[in-house]
Short mmCIF file of C-alpha atoms in Angstrom, two decimals:
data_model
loop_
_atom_site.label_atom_id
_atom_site.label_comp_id
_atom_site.label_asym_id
_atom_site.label_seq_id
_atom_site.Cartn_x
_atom_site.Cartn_y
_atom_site.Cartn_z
CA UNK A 1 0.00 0.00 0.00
CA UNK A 2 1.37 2.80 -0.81
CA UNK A 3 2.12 5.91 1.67
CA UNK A 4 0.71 9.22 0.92
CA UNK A 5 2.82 12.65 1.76
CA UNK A 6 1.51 15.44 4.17
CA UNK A 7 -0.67 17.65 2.49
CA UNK A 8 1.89 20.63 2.26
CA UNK A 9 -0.58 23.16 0.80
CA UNK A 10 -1.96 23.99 4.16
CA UNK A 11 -0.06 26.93 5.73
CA UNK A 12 2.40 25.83 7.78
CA UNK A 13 1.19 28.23 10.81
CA UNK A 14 -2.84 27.05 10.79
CA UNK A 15 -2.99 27.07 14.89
CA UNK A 16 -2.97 30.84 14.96
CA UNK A 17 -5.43 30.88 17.60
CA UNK A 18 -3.73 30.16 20.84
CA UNK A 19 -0.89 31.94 20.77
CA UNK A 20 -2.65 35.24 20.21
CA UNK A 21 -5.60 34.07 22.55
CA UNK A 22 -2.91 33.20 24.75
CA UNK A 23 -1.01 36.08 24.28
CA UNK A 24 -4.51 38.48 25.01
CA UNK A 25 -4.68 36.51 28.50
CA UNK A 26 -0.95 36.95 29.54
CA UNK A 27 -1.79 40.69 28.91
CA UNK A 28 -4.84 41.02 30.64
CA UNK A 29 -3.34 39.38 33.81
CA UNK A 30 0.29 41.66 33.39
CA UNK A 31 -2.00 44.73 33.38
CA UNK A 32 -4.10 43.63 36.20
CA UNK A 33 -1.14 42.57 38.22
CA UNK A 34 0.19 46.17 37.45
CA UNK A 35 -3.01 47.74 39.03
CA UNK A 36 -2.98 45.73 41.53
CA UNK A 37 0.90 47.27 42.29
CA UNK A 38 -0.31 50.52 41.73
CA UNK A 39 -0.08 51.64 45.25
CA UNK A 40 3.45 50.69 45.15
CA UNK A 41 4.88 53.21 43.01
CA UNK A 42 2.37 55.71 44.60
CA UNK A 43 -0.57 55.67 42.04
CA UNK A 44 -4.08 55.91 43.40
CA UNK A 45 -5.67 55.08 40.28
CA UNK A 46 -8.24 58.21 41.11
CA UNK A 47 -9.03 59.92 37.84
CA UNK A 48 -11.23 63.03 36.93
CA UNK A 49 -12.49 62.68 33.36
CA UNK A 50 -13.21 66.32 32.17
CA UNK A 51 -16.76 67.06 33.68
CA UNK A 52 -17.47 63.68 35.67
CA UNK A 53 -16.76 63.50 38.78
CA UNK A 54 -13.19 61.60 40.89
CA UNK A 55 -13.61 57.51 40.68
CA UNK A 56 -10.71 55.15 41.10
CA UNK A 57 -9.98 53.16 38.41
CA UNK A 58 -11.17 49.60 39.03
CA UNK A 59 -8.73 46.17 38.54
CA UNK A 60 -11.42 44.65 36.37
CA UNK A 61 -11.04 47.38 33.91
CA UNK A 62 -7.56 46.41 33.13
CA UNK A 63 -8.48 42.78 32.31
CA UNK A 64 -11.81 44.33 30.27
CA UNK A 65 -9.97 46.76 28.42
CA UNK A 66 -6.57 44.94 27.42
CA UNK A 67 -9.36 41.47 26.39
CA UNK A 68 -11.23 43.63 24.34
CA UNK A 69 -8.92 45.65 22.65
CA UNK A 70 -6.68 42.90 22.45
CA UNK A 71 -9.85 41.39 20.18
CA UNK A 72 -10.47 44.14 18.01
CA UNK A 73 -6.43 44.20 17.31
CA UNK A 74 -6.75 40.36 16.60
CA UNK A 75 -9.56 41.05 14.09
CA UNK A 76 -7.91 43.75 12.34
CA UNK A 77 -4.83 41.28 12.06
CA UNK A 78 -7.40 38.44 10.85
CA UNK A 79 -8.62 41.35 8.06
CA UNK A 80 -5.43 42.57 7.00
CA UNK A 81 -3.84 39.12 6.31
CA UNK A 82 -6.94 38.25 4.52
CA UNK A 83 -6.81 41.26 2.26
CA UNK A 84 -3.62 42.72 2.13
CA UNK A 85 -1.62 39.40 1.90
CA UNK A 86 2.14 39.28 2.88
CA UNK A 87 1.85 43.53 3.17
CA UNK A 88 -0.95 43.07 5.95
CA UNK A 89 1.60 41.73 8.34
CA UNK A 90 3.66 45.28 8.17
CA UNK A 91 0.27 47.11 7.74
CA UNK A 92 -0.94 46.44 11.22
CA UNK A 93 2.46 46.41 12.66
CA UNK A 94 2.85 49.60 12.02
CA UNK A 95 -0.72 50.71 12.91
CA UNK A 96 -0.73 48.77 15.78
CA UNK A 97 2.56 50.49 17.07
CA UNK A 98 1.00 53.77 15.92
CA UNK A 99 -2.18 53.37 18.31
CA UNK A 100 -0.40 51.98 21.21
CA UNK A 101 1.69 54.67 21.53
CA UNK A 102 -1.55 57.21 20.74
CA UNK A 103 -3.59 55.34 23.27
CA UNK A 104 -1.59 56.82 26.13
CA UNK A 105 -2.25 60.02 25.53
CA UNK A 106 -6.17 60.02 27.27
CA UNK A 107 -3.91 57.90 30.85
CA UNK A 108 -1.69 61.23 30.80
CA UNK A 109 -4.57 63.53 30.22
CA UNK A 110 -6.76 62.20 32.56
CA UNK A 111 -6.49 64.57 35.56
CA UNK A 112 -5.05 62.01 37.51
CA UNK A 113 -1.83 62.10 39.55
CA UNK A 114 1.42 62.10 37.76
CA UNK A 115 2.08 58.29 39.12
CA UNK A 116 -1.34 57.27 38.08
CA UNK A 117 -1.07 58.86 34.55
CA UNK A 118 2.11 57.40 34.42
CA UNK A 119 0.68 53.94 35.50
CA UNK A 120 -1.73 53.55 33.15
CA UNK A 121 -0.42 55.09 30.36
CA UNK A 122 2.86 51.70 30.92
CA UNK A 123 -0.29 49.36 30.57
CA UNK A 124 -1.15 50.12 27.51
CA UNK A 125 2.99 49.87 26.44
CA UNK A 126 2.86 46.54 28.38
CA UNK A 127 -0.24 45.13 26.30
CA UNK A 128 1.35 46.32 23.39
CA UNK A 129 4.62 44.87 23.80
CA UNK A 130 3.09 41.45 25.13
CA UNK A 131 0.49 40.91 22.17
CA UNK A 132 2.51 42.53 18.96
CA UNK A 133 5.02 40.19 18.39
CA UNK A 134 3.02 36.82 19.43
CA UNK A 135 0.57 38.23 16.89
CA UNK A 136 3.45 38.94 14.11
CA UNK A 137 4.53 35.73 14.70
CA UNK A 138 1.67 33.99 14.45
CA UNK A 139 1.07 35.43 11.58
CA UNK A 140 0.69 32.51 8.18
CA UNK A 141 2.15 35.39 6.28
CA UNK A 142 5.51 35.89 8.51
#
């Protein structure tokens, strides 16, 4: 009987999935573990949006935030390999860099302390630095 070869038209990267899932969960918990420290570097995570009034920021947020947005940067991923090709890789890259850095502007504008504006603003760096390159990686088009 004779043997048959692997199929070697599949991608060789199908199992994209769980690194970037797993990748979104590492994040959520680094960011929560950094609230959690907050009072350690003298953050009170107490911020004043522009015409609401003082609330402390709470731990849950940082796992709710980092999941979702961690999703929505997973889908655009999903989009650009699927219509951009081998270019959607460096595409996102670039716009993913782009908004991590621009998402830490509204953590320093806040009208928090400096240490809490400061806090925040490094968990949105963390998330970034944690999911980008699992997700380039991952990527059937690296």
């Amino acid at each position: 009987m004779p043997q048959t070869a692997p199929d070697t038209a599949t991608p060789a990267r199908r199992g994209a999935w769980q690194p970037r899932l797993t990748a979104i969960a590492a994040a959520a918990v680094v960011n929560v573990l950094v609230g959690a420290a907050a009072p350690l570097v003298g953050a009170d995570l107490v911020i004043a949006p522009p015409g609401q009034a003082e609330s402390a920021v709470p731990l849950a947020a940082f796992a709710l935030f980092t999941v979702v947005f961690g999703l929505i940067g997973w889908g655009t991923l999903a989009l650009a390999e699927r219509f951009l090709g081998r270019r959607g890789l460096l595409v996102w890259t670039v716009v993913a860099l782009v908004f991590a850095v621009l998402s830490c502007v509204p953590s320093l504008t806040v009208g928090g302390s400096a240490a809490t504006g400061a806090l925040l603003a490094s968990t949105h760096l963390l998330a970034a630095a944690v999911m980008i390159p699992v997700f380039r990686r991952s990527s059937p088009t690296a």
